[in-house]
């Protein structure tokens, strides 16, 4: 054995697992393997401060690139400042944090075979471990039906202060194209701004050149001409419409334990995964702290039970995704979102954190129906979408 815990992929899910286990079981020898040449600044992982426990806020604080005290949304018929704080991590900060905690990450380590006892690298090296976790990112599954959240972001240095004081997580006053479209703004400094053109679309195609042009057009319209591009990020995230977690885990009864996007562990409506990854990392850390030995099979039982319970709890969120993608014409999706952002702030915070209460759920679906009742009823069952796919 070369390590106690081998984490395949040094992305978000596995980085959080490494941090939590390093605290829970300081003697554990943890090794992360990633095919990338080094940490990437292609990612900013944002989250609402209300998404995370006090332990996670403390643990991740050194990796934060920015923190803001509040945020806002804008729609054609209303705008609103939201009181929840917001923060963004980046790949470099997260990798540095792991390094500071003495956790080993091996870059340029492309895994060609992975099983419950270890990994084989492209150069033929075999690395064994008592416990092996697969966090190598998303992969299509017959047990998960998705729509897409696609985005292209440019981080710009503006020649003069841009005047954006707080994150605007949705500026949906823009023209609607390719589904629900909005602009996401993160002001990293008075002259540094991430502008992201985002669409909730039925298909995964992303025309990068067209989206870049849209971002620059938005910047021009706001008076930010002459801005210099510093960085760009793009993503095509799954939005869960239907998920059969029991069938997924039945297919993963052997081999390394899947986590992160690979295990369908993300927020069904936003496609974001930081809070979900933190919860999974807590489960792994709990096993590491309590079990006499951390093994692949012990961990599988715990992660599987957590993932299935979460998928059951997320049923309502997947219904919301179906109402948006299947119950609503693409150009009508904005109406649904506009209505949602008029709801009480506590509810909005619990929605993002994936902790909606039963009264919250009732509150979301009662009142003037955002889509016709008959259409809403047709969205209720999840199984037809899974059957369609198989
Ligand atoms: C540009 C972008 C921005 C995003 N922003 C946010 C955000 O703000 N907030 C949020 O919560 N979510 C965000 N997401 C969504 C989601 O949280 C991320 O996709 C998240 O990184 C998923 O975590 P993961 O660990 O499952 O996979 P990843 O973080 O993608 O990690 C997978 C890792 O596995 C490695 N790998 C893959 N194959 C191999 C192999 N064969 N051998 C070795 N290594 C391998 C990859 O190099 C990668 O580092 C964003 C996604 C993208 C693409």
XYZ file of C-alpha atoms and ligand atoms in Angstrom:
443
model
C 0.000 0.000 0.000
C 1.336 3.413 -0.883
C -1.448 5.389 0.799
C -4.452 4.964 3.050
C -6.710 7.056 0.834
C -6.154 7.403 -2.899
C -8.245 10.118 -4.538
C -8.488 9.853 -8.340
C -8.811 13.435 -9.624
C -7.751 16.560 -7.716
C -10.927 18.498 -8.495
C -13.464 19.986 -6.158
C -15.018 16.856 -4.613
C -11.734 15.105 -3.854
C -9.994 18.262 -2.626
C -12.742 18.767 -0.044
C -12.553 15.099 0.975
C -8.783 15.409 1.443
C -9.154 18.513 3.624
C -11.837 16.976 5.819
C -10.055 13.618 6.240
C -6.748 15.323 7.017
C -8.483 16.974 9.975
C -10.486 13.938 11.086
C -7.611 11.460 10.855
C -4.316 13.373 10.799
C -2.272 10.168 10.476
C -3.985 9.182 7.195
C -1.660 9.090 4.171
C -3.685 10.819 1.476
C -2.694 10.970 -2.187
C -4.505 12.858 -4.966
C -3.728 12.063 -8.600
C -4.634 14.356 -11.477
C -3.871 14.262 -15.168
C -3.623 18.074 -15.362
C -0.150 19.649 -15.342
C -1.016 21.694 -12.240
C -3.784 23.598 -10.477
C -6.021 25.510 -12.835
C -7.376 29.016 -12.629
C -9.999 28.049 -15.209
C -12.446 27.533 -12.365
C -13.992 29.812 -9.817
C -16.107 27.889 -7.373
C -18.650 30.295 -5.961
C -21.088 29.698 -3.155
C -23.475 31.501 -0.873
C -22.023 31.785 2.611
C -25.294 30.337 3.913
C -24.581 27.120 1.934
C -21.799 25.953 4.222
C -21.375 24.950 7.858
C -19.145 27.035 10.160
C -16.484 24.297 9.900
C -16.394 24.541 6.119
C -16.347 28.340 6.119
C -13.310 28.185 8.402
C -11.609 25.390 6.457
C -12.008 27.042 3.059
C -11.354 30.647 4.134
C -7.638 30.585 3.174
C -8.529 29.411 -0.369
C -11.036 32.191 -1.016
C -10.284 34.567 -3.799
C -13.026 36.982 -2.786
C -15.884 37.378 -0.298
C -18.806 39.784 -0.625
C -21.324 40.776 2.066
C -24.380 40.511 -0.197
C -25.552 39.901 -3.766
C -28.366 40.855 -6.142
C -30.629 39.671 -8.965
C -32.188 41.722 -11.774
C -35.257 40.922 -13.863
C -37.201 43.141 -16.272
C -40.017 43.513 -13.717
C -37.997 43.712 -10.477
C -34.548 43.784 -8.938
C -33.567 42.662 -5.464
C -30.599 42.813 -3.163
C -30.129 39.538 -1.263
C -28.581 39.606 2.201
C -26.636 36.316 1.938
C -22.898 36.746 1.584
C -21.151 35.262 -1.418
C -17.621 33.912 -1.943
C -15.448 32.437 -4.661
C -12.569 29.966 -4.471
C -10.271 29.173 -7.338
C -8.307 26.090 -8.351
C -4.967 27.623 -7.434
C -6.142 28.658 -3.971
C -7.630 25.251 -3.260
C -4.473 23.393 -4.346
C -2.335 25.751 -2.247
C -4.528 25.051 0.782
C -4.068 21.296 0.361
C -0.341 21.781 -0.008
C -0.248 23.902 3.191
C -2.038 21.070 5.007
C 0.708 18.664 3.888
C -1.578 16.734 1.515
C 0.169 15.260 -1.516
C -1.139 16.011 -4.999
C 0.603 14.355 -7.924
C 0.020 16.294 -11.167
C 0.609 14.932 -14.700
C -0.695 11.617 -13.375
C -3.214 10.365 -15.937
C -5.054 7.333 -14.607
C -5.707 4.667 -17.197
C -7.240 2.056 -14.874
C -8.888 2.418 -11.497
C -10.351 -0.179 -9.170
C -11.110 -0.731 -5.500
C -7.458 -1.395 -4.661
C -5.622 1.295 -6.593
C -4.821 3.161 -9.790
C -2.656 2.483 -12.813
C -1.101 5.516 -14.470
C -0.409 6.119 -18.151
C 3.301 5.391 -17.585
C 2.407 1.977 -16.141
C 2.986 2.874 -12.463
C 0.629 1.053 -10.103
C -0.372 2.801 -6.899
C -2.224 0.791 -4.294
C -4.399 2.016 -1.425
C -6.755 0.686 1.227
C -9.456 3.091 0.124
C -9.932 4.386 -3.434
C -12.270 7.204 -4.480
C -13.152 8.189 -8.043
C -13.651 11.947 -8.422
C -12.647 12.262 -12.064
C -15.559 14.527 -13.011
C -18.857 13.974 -14.801
C -19.683 11.119 -17.120
C -23.023 10.332 -18.807
C -25.155 7.842 -16.886
C -28.233 5.930 -18.066
C -29.727 6.703 -14.648
C -29.538 10.491 -14.937
C -31.556 12.651 -17.354
C -30.331 16.213 -17.657
C -30.834 19.615 -19.191
C -27.866 21.958 -19.376
C -26.553 25.125 -17.824
C -23.974 26.505 -20.256
C -21.798 29.519 -19.722
C -18.856 31.440 -20.993
C -17.189 33.972 -18.725
C -14.563 36.616 -19.393
C -12.644 38.156 -16.544
C -11.943 41.700 -17.686
C -9.727 44.493 -16.417
C -11.639 47.690 -17.096
C -9.757 50.922 -17.819
C -11.891 52.778 -15.241
C -13.872 51.560 -12.205
C -16.803 49.470 -13.451
C -19.102 50.510 -10.620
C -20.411 47.021 -9.798
C -20.466 46.834 -6.010
C -21.660 43.290 -5.397
C -22.116 39.990 -7.258
C -25.115 40.013 -9.542
C -25.916 36.316 -9.687
C -28.555 36.882 -12.386
C -28.953 39.903 -14.597
C -31.883 38.516 -16.554
C -32.788 41.849 -18.141
C -30.902 40.701 -21.262
C -32.601 39.289 -24.373
C -33.619 35.655 -24.014
C -31.795 33.183 -26.271
C -31.239 29.423 -26.251
C -33.504 28.932 -23.213
C -33.259 31.059 -20.067
C -30.407 33.523 -20.462
C -28.791 35.760 -17.871
C -25.505 37.510 -17.182
C -23.562 36.695 -14.007
C -21.248 39.385 -12.638
C -18.487 38.964 -10.044
C -16.585 42.139 -9.153
C -13.153 40.985 -7.950
C -11.949 44.570 -7.579
C -12.995 48.072 -8.652
C -11.560 47.390 -12.120
C -11.707 43.586 -12.324
C -14.967 41.938 -13.304
C -16.027 38.442 -14.342
C -18.897 38.655 -16.848
C -20.522 35.349 -17.656
C -23.221 34.741 -20.264
C -25.278 31.786 -19.011
C -28.093 29.776 -20.579
C -30.417 27.079 -19.274
C -30.761 25.095 -22.481
C -32.106 21.813 -23.737
C -28.924 20.985 -25.656
C -25.225 21.022 -24.682
C -23.875 22.930 -27.726
C -21.907 25.997 -26.738
C -20.792 28.414 -29.452
C -17.813 29.962 -27.671
C -17.222 32.738 -30.232
C -20.876 33.808 -30.126
C -20.909 33.901 -26.315
C -17.667 35.888 -26.194
C -19.260 38.398 -28.578
C -22.341 38.600 -26.313
C -20.210 39.222 -23.214
C -18.297 41.993 -24.985
C -21.542 43.502 -26.282
C -22.891 43.532 -22.702
C -19.660 45.168 -21.482
C -19.890 47.815 -24.212
C -23.531 48.534 -23.418
C -22.568 49.105 -19.764
C -19.837 51.549 -20.775
C -16.878 49.240 -20.058
C -15.234 49.716 -23.446
C -11.538 48.997 -23.824
C -11.469 46.298 -21.153
C -8.611 43.790 -21.300
C -9.328 40.045 -21.100
C -7.470 38.424 -18.197
C -8.995 34.984 -18.094
C -11.868 33.003 -19.531
C -13.907 30.098 -18.210
C -16.510 27.923 -19.820
C -18.781 25.217 -18.517
C -21.575 22.917 -19.578
C -23.131 21.732 -16.331
C -25.815 19.086 -16.020
C -29.180 20.083 -14.561
C -30.927 17.019 -13.151
C -34.407 16.314 -14.475
C -34.594 12.684 -13.353
C -32.210 10.499 -11.370
C -32.391 6.898 -10.215
C -29.691 6.832 -7.545
C -30.440 3.251 -6.474
C -29.837 1.978 -10.015
C -26.667 4.094 -10.253
C -25.238 2.606 -7.060
C -26.269 -0.921 -8.059
C -24.002 -0.418 -11.090
C -21.189 0.744 -8.761
C -21.270 -2.077 -6.233
C -17.586 -2.755 -6.953
C -14.621 -0.601 -7.973
C -13.545 2.768 -6.615
C -16.198 4.809 -4.782
C -17.599 7.480 -7.132
C -18.059 11.025 -5.772
C -18.695 14.492 -7.188
C -20.262 14.955 -10.608
C -19.323 11.370 -11.410
C -21.880 10.190 -8.825
C -24.568 12.719 -9.800
C -23.773 14.666 -6.622
C -24.652 18.231 -7.558
C -27.521 20.657 -6.994
C -30.267 19.525 -9.403
C -31.358 23.056 -10.372
C -28.202 25.161 -10.257
C -25.733 22.473 -11.362
C -23.350 23.781 -8.679
C -21.705 21.277 -6.402
C -19.639 22.958 -3.699
C -22.116 22.526 -0.804
C -22.963 18.995 -1.929
C -19.245 18.126 -2.115
C -18.741 19.524 1.412
C -21.521 17.258 2.746
C -19.982 14.206 1.070
C -16.555 15.133 2.451
C -18.125 15.227 5.944
C -19.446 11.700 5.416
C -15.991 10.455 4.347
C -14.322 12.236 7.275
C -16.819 10.676 9.666
C -15.958 7.185 8.383
C -12.238 8.026 8.572
C -12.634 9.158 12.188
C -14.770 6.242 13.395
C -14.004 3.136 11.349
C -11.078 1.061 12.650
C -9.830 0.933 9.038
C -10.793 3.143 6.109
C -11.440 0.739 3.235
C -13.080 1.127 -0.147
C -16.008 -1.064 0.880
C -16.618 0.653 4.234
C -16.608 3.981 2.481
C -18.877 2.792 -0.335
C -21.581 1.833 2.149
C -21.496 5.260 3.785
C -21.309 7.344 0.590
C -23.966 5.247 -1.129
C -26.380 5.612 1.798
C -25.762 9.368 1.856
C -26.149 9.749 -1.916
C -29.404 7.782 -2.036
C -30.866 9.731 0.895
C -29.833 12.957 -0.804
C -31.351 11.902 -4.139
C -34.619 11.128 -2.345
C -34.528 14.531 -0.650
C -33.711 16.247 -3.958
C -36.833 14.852 -5.654
C -38.572 18.206 -5.302
C -35.590 20.073 -6.804
C -35.648 17.744 -9.813
C -39.368 18.469 -10.161
C -38.512 22.182 -10.323
C -35.955 21.407 -13.041
C -38.571 19.437 -14.988
C -41.062 22.283 -14.651
C -38.463 24.641 -16.073
C -37.216 22.397 -18.876
C -40.298 20.365 -19.762
C -43.174 22.456 -18.435
C -42.172 25.727 -19.951
C -41.283 26.912 -23.451
C -37.587 27.949 -23.463
C -38.421 31.644 -23.872
C -40.859 31.477 -20.910
C -38.337 30.156 -18.360
C -37.416 33.646 -17.186
C -40.957 34.166 -15.811
C -40.498 31.202 -13.477
C -37.208 32.522 -12.148
C -38.505 36.053 -11.750
C -41.361 34.731 -9.624
C -38.991 32.570 -7.565
C -36.814 35.556 -6.644
C -39.803 37.326 -5.098
C -40.064 34.593 -2.433
C -38.774 35.095 1.146
C -34.995 35.326 1.434
C -34.710 32.479 3.936
C -36.406 30.184 1.437
C -34.037 31.289 -1.353
C -31.058 30.586 0.917
C -32.369 27.128 1.807
C -32.996 26.423 -1.891
C -29.346 27.091 -2.742
C -28.135 25.060 0.217
C -30.404 22.160 -0.817
C -32.270 22.306 2.495
C -35.832 23.255 1.518
C -38.379 22.515 4.217
C -41.874 21.157 3.481
C -43.454 24.601 4.070
C -40.861 26.035 1.619
C -41.918 23.505 -1.015
C -45.561 24.346 -0.513
C -44.774 28.051 -0.725
C -42.979 27.549 -4.068
C -45.850 25.708 -5.724
C -48.791 27.625 -4.276
C -50.186 30.941 -5.412
C -50.708 31.945 -9.013
C -49.361 28.941 -10.933
C -46.273 29.870 -12.944
C -47.189 27.255 -15.553
C -50.605 25.767 -16.455
C -51.802 23.145 -13.939
C -52.147 20.434 -16.606
C -48.573 20.999 -17.751
C -47.350 20.999 -14.148
C -49.135 17.696 -13.480
C -47.469 16.150 -16.528
C -44.091 17.069 -15.016
C -44.779 15.209 -11.748
C -43.549 11.688 -12.526
C -39.830 11.216 -12.928
C -39.773 7.649 -14.226
C -41.010 8.316 -17.820
C -37.874 10.372 -18.505
C -35.642 7.577 -17.208
C -37.553 5.000 -19.256
C -37.272 7.221 -22.367
C -33.519 7.272 -21.880
C -32.961 3.546 -21.321
C -15.966 26.712 -15.387
C -16.806 26.115 -14.294
C -17.245 26.917 -13.259
C -18.010 26.372 -12.235
N -18.392 27.182 -11.224
C -18.987 26.636 -10.160
C -19.257 27.441 -9.020
O -19.032 28.643 -9.058
N -19.793 26.853 -7.908
C -20.077 25.515 -7.887
O -20.516 24.992 -6.855
N -19.906 24.765 -8.981
C -19.348 25.279 -10.100
N -19.113 24.504 -11.184
C -19.725 23.157 -11.220
C -19.072 22.056 -10.392
O -18.967 22.420 -9.067
C -17.706 21.742 -10.899
O -17.846 21.201 -12.163
C -16.894 20.834 -9.947
O -15.567 21.089 -10.250
C -17.190 19.359 -10.031
O -16.381 18.685 -9.087
P -15.793 17.242 -9.322
O -14.789 17.020 -8.256
O -16.869 16.269 -9.535
O -15.034 17.335 -10.731
P -13.833 18.270 -11.146
O -13.655 19.383 -10.208
O -14.013 18.545 -12.584
O -12.544 17.335 -10.958
C -12.264 16.233 -11.769
C -10.743 16.111 -11.847
O -10.420 14.825 -12.344
C -9.304 14.959 -13.192
N -9.294 13.796 -14.075
C -10.235 13.431 -14.981
N -9.874 12.286 -15.603
C -8.688 11.923 -15.059
C -7.804 10.827 -15.296
N -8.064 9.870 -16.184
N -6.674 10.767 -14.563
C -6.388 11.718 -13.628
N -7.172 12.770 -13.383
C -8.314 12.874 -14.086
C -9.533 16.283 -13.903
O -8.320 16.812 -14.417
C -10.122 17.134 -12.790
O -9.153 17.890 -12.099
C -18.384 25.004 -12.246
C -17.970 24.216 -13.312
C -17.193 24.757 -14.323
C -16.764 23.863 -15.463
